Coordinates of C-alpha atoms in Angstrom, one line a residue:
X77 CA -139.5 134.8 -82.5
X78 CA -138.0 137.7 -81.2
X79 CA -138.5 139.6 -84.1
X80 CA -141.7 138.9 -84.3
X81 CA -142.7 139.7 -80.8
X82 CA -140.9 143.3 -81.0
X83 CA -142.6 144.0 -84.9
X84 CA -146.1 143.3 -83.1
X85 CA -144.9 145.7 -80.2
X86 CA -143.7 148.0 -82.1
X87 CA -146.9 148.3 -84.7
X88 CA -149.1 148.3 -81.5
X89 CA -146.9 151.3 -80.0
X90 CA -146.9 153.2 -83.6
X91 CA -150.6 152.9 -83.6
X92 CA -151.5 153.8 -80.1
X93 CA -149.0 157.0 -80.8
X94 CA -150.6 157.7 -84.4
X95 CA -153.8 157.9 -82.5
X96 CA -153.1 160.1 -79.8
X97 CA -150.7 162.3 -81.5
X98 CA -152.8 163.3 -83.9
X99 CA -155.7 164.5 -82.1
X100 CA -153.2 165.9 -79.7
X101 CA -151.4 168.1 -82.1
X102 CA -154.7 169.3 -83.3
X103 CA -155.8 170.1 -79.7
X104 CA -152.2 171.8 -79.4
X105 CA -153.2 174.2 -82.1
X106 CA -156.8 175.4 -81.8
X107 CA -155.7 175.9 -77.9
X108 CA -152.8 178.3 -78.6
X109 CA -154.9 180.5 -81.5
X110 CA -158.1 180.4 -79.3
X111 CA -155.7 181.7 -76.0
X112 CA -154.2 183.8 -78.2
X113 CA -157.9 185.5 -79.7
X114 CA -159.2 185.5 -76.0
X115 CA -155.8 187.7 -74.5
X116 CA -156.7 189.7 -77.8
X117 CA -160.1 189.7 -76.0
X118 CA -159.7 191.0 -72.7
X119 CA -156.8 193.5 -74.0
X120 CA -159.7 195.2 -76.0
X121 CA -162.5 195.5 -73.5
X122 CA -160.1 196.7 -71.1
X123 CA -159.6 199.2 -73.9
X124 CA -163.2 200.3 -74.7
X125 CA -163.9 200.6 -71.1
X126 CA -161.2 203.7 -70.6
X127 CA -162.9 205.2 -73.9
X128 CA -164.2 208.7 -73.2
X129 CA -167.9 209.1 -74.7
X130 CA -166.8 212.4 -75.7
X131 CA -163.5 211.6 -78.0
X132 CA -166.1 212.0 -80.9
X133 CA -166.2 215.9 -79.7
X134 CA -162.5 216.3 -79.8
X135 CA -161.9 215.0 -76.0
X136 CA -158.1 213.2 -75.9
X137 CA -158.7 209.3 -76.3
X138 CA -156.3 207.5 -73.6
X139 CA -156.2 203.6 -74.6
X140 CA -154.1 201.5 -72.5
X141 CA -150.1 200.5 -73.8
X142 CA -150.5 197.4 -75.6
X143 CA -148.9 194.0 -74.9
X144 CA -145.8 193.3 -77.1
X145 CA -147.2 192.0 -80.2
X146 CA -150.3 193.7 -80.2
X147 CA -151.8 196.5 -81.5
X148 CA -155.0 198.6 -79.9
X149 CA -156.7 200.9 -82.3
X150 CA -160.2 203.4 -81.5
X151 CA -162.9 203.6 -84.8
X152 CA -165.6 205.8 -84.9
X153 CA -169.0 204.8 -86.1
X154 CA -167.8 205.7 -89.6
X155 CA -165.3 203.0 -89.0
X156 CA -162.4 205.9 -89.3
X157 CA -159.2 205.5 -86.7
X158 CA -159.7 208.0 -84.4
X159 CA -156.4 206.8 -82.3
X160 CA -154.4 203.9 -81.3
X161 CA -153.1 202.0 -84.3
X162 CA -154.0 199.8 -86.6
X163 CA -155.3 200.3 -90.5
X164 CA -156.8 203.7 -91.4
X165 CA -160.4 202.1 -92.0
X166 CA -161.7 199.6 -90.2
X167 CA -162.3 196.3 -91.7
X168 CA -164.8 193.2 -91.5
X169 CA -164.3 192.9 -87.8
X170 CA -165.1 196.8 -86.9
X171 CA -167.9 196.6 -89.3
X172 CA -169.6 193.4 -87.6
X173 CA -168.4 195.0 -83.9
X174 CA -170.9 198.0 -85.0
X175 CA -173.5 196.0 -85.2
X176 CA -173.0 195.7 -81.1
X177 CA -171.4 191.8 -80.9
X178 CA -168.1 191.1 -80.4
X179 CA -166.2 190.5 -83.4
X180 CA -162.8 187.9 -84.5
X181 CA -161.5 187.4 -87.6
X182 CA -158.7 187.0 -89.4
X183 CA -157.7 189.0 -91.7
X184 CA -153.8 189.7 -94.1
X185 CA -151.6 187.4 -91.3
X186 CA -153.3 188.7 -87.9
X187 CA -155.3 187.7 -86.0
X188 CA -158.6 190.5 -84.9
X189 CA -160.7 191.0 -82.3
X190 CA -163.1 193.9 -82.3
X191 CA -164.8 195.2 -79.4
X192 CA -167.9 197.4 -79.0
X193 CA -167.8 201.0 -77.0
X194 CA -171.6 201.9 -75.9
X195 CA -173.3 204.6 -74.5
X196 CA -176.9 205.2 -74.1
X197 CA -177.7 201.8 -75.6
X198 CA -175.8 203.3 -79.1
X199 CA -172.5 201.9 -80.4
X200 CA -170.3 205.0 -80.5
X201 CA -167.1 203.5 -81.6
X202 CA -164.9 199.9 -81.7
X203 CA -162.1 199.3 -80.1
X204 CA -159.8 196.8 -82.7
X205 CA -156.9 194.6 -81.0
X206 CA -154.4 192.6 -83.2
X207 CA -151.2 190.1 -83.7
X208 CA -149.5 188.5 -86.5
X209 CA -150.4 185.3 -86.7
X210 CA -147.0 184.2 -87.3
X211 CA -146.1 184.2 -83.5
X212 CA -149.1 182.1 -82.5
X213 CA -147.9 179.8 -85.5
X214 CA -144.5 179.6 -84.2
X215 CA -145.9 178.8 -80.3
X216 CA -147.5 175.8 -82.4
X217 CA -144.3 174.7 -83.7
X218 CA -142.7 174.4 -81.0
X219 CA -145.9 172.9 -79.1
X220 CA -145.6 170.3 -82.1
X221 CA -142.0 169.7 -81.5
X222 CA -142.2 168.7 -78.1
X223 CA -145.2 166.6 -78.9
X224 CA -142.8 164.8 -81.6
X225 CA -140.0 164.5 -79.4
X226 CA -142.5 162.9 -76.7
X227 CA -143.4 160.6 -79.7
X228 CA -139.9 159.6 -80.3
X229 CA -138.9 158.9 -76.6
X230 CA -142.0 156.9 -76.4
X231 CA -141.0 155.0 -79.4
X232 CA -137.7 154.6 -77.6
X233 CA -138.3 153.1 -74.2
X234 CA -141.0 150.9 -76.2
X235 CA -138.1 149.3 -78.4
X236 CA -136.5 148.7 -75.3
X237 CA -139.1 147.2 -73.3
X238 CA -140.2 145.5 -76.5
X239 CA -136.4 143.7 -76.6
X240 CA -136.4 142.9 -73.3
X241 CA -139.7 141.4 -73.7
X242 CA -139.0 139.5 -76.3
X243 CA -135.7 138.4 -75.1
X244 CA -137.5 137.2 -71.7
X245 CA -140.1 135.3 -73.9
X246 CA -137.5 133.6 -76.6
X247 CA -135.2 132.7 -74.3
X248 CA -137.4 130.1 -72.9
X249 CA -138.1 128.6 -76.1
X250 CA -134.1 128.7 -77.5
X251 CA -133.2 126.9 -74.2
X252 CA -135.9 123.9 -75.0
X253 CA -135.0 124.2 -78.8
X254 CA -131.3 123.7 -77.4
X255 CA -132.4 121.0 -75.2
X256 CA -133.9 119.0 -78.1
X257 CA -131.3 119.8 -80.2
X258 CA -128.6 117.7 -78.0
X259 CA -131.4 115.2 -77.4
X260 CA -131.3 115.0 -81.1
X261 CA -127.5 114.3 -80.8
X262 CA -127.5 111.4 -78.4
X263 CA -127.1 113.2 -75.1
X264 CA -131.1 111.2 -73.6
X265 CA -129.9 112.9 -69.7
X266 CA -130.5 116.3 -71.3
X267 CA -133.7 117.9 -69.5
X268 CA -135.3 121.0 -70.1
X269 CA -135.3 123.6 -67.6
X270 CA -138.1 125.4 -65.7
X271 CA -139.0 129.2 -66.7
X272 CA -141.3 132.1 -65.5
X273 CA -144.1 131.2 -68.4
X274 CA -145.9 128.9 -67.7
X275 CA -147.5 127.8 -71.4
X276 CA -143.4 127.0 -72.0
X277 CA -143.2 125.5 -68.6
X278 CA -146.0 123.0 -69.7
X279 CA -144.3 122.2 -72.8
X280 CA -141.1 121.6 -71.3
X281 CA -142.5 119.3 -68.5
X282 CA -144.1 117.3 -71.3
X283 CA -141.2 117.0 -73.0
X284 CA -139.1 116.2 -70.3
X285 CA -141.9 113.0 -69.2
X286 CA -141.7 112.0 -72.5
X287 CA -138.3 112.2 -72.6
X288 CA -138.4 110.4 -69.6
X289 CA -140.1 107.1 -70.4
X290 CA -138.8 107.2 -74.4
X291 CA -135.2 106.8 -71.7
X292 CA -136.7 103.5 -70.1
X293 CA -138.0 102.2 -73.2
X294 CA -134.3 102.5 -74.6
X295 CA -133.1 101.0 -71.5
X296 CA -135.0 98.3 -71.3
X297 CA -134.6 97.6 -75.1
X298 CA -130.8 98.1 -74.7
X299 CA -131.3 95.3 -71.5
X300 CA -133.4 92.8 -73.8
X301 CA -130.8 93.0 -77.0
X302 CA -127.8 92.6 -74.7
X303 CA -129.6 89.4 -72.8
X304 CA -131.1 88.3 -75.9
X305 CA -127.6 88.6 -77.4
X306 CA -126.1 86.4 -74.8
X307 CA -129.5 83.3 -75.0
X308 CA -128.3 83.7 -78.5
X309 CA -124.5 83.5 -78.8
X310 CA -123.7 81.0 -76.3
X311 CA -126.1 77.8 -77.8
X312 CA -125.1 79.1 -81.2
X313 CA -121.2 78.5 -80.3
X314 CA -122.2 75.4 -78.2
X315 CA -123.3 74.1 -81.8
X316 CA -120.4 75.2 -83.7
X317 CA -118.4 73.3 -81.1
X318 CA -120.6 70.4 -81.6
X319 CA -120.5 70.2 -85.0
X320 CA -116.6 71.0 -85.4
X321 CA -116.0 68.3 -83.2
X322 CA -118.3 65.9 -85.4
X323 CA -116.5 67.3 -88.7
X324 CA -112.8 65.6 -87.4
X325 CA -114.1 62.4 -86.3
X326 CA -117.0 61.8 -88.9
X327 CA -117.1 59.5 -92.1
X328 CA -115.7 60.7 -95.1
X329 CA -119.4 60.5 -96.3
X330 CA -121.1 62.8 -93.8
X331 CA -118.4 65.6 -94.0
X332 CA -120.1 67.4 -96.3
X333 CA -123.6 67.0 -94.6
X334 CA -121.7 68.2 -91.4
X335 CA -119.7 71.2 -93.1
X336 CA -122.7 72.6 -95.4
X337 CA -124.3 72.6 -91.2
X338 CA -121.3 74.2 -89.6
X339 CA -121.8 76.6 -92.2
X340 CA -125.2 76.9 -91.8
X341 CA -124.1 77.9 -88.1
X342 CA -121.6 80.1 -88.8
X343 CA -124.2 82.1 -91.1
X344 CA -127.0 82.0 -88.6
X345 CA -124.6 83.6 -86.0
X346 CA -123.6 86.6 -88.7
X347 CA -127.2 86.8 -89.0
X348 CA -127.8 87.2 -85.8
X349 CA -124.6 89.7 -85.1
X350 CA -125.7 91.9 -87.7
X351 CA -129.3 92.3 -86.5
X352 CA -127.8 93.2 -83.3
X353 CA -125.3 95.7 -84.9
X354 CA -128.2 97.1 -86.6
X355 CA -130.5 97.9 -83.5
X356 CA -127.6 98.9 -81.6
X357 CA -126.7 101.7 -84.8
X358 CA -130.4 102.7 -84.5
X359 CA -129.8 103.9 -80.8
X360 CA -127.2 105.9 -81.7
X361 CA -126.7 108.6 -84.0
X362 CA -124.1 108.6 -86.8
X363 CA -123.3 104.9 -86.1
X364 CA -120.8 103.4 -88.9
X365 CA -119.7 100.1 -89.7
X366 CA -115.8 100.6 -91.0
X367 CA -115.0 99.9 -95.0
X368 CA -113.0 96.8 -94.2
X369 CA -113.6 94.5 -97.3
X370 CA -112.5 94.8 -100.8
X371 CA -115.7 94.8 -103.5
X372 CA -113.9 91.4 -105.2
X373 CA -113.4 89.9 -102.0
X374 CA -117.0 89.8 -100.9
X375 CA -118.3 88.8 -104.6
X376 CA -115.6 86.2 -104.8
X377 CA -116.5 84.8 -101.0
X378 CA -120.3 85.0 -101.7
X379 CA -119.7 83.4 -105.4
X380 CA -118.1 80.0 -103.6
X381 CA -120.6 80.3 -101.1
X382 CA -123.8 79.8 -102.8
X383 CA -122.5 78.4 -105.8
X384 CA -123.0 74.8 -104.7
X385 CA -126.1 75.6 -103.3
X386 CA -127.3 76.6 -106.7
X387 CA -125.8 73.7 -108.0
X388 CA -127.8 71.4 -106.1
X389 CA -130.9 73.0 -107.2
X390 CA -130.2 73.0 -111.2
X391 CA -129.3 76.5 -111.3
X392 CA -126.5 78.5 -111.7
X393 CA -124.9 81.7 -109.8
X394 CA -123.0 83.8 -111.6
X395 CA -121.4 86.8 -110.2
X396 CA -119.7 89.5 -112.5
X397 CA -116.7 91.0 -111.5
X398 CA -115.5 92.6 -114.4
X399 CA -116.7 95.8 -113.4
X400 CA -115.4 95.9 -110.1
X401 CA -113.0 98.8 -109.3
X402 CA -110.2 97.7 -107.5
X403 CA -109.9 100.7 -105.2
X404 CA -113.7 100.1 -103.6
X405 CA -114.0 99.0 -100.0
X406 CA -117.2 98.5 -98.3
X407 CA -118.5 97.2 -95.0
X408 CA -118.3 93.7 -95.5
X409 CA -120.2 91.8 -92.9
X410 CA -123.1 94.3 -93.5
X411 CA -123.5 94.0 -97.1
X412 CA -122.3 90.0 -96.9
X413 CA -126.0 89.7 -95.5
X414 CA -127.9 91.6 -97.6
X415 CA -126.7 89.5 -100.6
X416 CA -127.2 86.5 -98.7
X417 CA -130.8 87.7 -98.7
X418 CA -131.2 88.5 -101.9
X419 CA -129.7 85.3 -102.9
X420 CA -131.8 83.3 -100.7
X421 CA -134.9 85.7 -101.8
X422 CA -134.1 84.2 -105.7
X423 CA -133.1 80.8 -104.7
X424 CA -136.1 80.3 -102.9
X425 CA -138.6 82.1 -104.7
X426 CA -136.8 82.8 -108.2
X427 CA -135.8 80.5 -110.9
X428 CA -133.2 80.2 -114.0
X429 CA -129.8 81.7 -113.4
X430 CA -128.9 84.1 -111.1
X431 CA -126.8 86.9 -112.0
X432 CA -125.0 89.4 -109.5
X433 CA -123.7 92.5 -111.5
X434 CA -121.9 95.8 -110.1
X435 CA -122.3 99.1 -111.7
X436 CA -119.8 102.2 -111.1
X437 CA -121.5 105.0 -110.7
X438 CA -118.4 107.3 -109.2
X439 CA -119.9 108.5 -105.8
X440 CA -122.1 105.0 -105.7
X441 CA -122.2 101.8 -106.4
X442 CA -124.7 99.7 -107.9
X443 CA -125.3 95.7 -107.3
X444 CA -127.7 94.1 -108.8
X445 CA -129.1 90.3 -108.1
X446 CA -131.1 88.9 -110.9
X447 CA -132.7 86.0 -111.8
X448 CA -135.2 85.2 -114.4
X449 CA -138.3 84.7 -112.6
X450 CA -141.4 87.4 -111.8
X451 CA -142.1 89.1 -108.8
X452 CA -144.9 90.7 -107.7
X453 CA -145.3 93.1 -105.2
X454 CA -147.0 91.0 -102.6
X455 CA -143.8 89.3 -102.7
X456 CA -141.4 91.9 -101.5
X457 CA -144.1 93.4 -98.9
X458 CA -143.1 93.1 -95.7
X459 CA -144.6 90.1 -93.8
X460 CA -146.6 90.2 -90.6
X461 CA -144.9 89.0 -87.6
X462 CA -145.0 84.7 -87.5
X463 CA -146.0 84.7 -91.5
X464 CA -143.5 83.3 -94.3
X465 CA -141.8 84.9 -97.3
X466 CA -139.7 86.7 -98.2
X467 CA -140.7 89.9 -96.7
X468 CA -139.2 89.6 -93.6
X469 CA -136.1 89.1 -94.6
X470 CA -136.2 91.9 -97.4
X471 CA -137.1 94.5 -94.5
X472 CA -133.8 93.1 -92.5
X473 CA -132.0 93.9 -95.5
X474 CA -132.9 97.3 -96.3
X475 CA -132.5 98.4 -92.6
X476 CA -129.3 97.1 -93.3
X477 CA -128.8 99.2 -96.7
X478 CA -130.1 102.0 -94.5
X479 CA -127.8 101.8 -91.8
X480 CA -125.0 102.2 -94.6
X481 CA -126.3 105.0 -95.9
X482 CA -127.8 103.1 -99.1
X483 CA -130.8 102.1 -100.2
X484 CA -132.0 98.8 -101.4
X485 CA -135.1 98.9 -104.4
X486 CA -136.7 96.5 -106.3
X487 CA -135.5 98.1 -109.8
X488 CA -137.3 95.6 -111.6
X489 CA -140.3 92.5 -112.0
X490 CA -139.9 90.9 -114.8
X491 CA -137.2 89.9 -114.5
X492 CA -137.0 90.2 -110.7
X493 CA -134.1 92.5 -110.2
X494 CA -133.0 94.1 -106.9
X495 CA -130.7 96.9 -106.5
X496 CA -128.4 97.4 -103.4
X497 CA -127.3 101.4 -104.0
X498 CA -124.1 102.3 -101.6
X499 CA -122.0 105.2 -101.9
X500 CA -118.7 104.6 -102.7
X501 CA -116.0 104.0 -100.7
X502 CA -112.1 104.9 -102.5
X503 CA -109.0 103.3 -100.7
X504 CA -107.0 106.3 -101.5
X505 CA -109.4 108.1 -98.7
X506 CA -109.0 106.0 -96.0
X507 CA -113.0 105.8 -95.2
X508 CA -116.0 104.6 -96.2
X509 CA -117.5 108.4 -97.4
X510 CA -121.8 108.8 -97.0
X511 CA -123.6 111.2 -98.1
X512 CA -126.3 112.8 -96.2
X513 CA -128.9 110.7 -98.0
X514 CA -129.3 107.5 -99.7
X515 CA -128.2 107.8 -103.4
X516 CA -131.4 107.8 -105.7
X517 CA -131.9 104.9 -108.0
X518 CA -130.3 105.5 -111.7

């Protein structure tokens, strides 16, 4: 902005001068030559008036000592120098001063005025005054310099005001673009500060009472997720209890009614850890979740998981780790939940075999959870709030993918195929590297 404001300045000054300068140095020069032909003026009528009517009879002429740089010179009416000096005959000027009017012209480099003598109502000679016109033209010259160097130290003082200008009118706006910049990073008690313009002050108020409530909306979110966390947690570990309890003192018939429910629980409360996780990482910037699970692991884990569970349905689960590099960590609990959504997606809403595959693909990796039904695109839309499907969970688990810096895509319909995209994470590095975007699906 600061440019800008001092190249509008700037072309606004160079016009302005342009359009006064001009004029001004023509001014400069038709004043000096006409001063210059009006002392030529008066030097020769103060001439012809000392003329004796009588030089023509031999009486002495006495002309007056001209000014340096000028010549005086006396013609007869046969336009013959009779004295003073100049040329021997008289030129255009001395011819037109015979005819009784005052004469200028300009004529080889100088610069003429010729000046009727009368007597008895008859033109009896012309008195001729001259200069070079080199000396008037160096008198404009120097006019002209003075006129440039005014231009220049014009030009000056209006680059400086023009920086001081626009330093005093970006300043404002880099301080609020500073200010929203560290709101940007996290820091919400950051306020924009007051100036002396009063369009920025306006923005910045605005700003600063948005700022303001978007502060008590985060606190009062922040308020509901902790209590919500807490009305949460505490039934769901009363249950567990409950059900742990039951598990040791149960038949040996209703253990596996009571485990596949303690499971059940232990799931739900993941669930419910990881949605927390996940609004708490959308509050703050650059939130992470650490690599802390091996790739096999968390196949192997999810594999005796849902297998029964497929089982029990007819179906079958079968999860391909022949491709996984043994160097890959990832966030486990994260990723745990999105394939136990994907899974659920198929089991509930799929059919035939379910296949879960992992692709290298060096700086990401690619899982994919198959099965061979068909899905349509009103069944991975998002649901409305209270509806069924699968929708709702599908949105849970691409905020998830997002949160990791991945991306989850239905890559396919027939058969339903979804792709869970995460950039790779090598134990030799000792993190769990993202890029600045979510890798693009191959």
């Amino acid at each position: 902005m600061r440019q800008r404001v001092l190249r509008v300045a700037l072309t606004a000054v160079l016009v302005a001068l342009v359009l006064l300068a001009i004029p001004l140095a023509l001014a400069i020069r038709s004043s000096l030559y006409a001063d210059q032909r009006d002392a030529l003026e008066r030097s020769a009528l103060a001439a012809a008036v000392r003329v004796n009517t009588g030089y023509a009879g031999g009486d002495p002429v006495e002309l007056p000592v001209a000014r340096a740089g000028e010549r005086l010179g006396l013609y007869d009416p046969e336009r013959r120098l009779r004295a003073g000096a100049g040329p021997r005959q008289g030129d255009t000027a001395v011819r037109r001063a015979l005819g009784g009017v005052v004469a200028r012209a300009d004529a080889d480099g100088e610069l003429v005025v010729a000046v009727p003598v009368s007597h008895d109502e008859k033109v009896i000679g012309v008195v001729r005054a001259s200069s070079a016109s080199s000396a008037v033209r160096d008198r404009v010259l120097v006019g002209w310099a003075a006129l440039a160097g005014a231009v220049v130290l014009a030009l000056t003082l209006a680059v400086l005001v023009a920086r001081r200008q626009a330093r005093l009118l970006a300043a404002p706006l880099e301080d609020l673009s500073r200010h929203c910049r560290a709101v940007t990073a996290g820091d919400l008690s950051a306020r924009a500060a007051p100036s002396a313009i009063a369009e920025v002050d306006q923005v910045a108020r605005t700003h600063n009472d948005m700022l303001h409530s978007l502060t008590e909306l985060l606190r009062r979110e922040r308020d509901f997720t902790a209590n919500a966390s807490h009305q949460l947690r505490t039934p769901l570990t009363g249950l567990q209890l409950i059900l742990e309890s039951a598990l040791e003192q149960s038949a040996p018939r209703q253990r596996r009614a009571l485990g596949d429910a303690l499971a059940a629980t232990q799931r739900l409360h993941h669930t419910v850890d990881e949605v927390l996780r996940l609004a708490a990482s959308g509050r703050r910037t650059g939130a992470a979740t650490a690599p802390d699970w091996p790739l096999s692991r968390l196949l192997r884990e999810t594999e005796e998981r849902w297998h029964g569970l497929f089982a029990d349905d007819g179906r079958r689960l079968e999860c391909d780790t022949r491709g996984v590099p043994d160097d890959v960590r990832i966030p486990g609990g994260p990723v745990t939940e999105i394939l136990a959504v994907l899974l659920d997606n198929a089991r509930t809403h799929g059919r035939g075999t379910v296949r879960v595959a992992v692709r290298d693909l060096d700086d990401a990796l690619a899982l994919d959870v198959a099965d061979e039904g068909a899905a349509t695109l009103d069944d991975v839309s998002p649901a409305p709030a209270g509806a069924g499907g699968p929708g709702i969970g599908l949105a849970l688990a691409r905020e998830l993918a997002l949160s990791l810096g991945g991306r989850l895509a239905l890559a396919g319909t027939e058969p339903t195929t979804f792709t869970l995209l995460l950039p790779a994470g090598r134990r030799a590095e000792g993190s769990f590297s993202r890029s600045g975007r979510a890798p693009e699906a191959p």
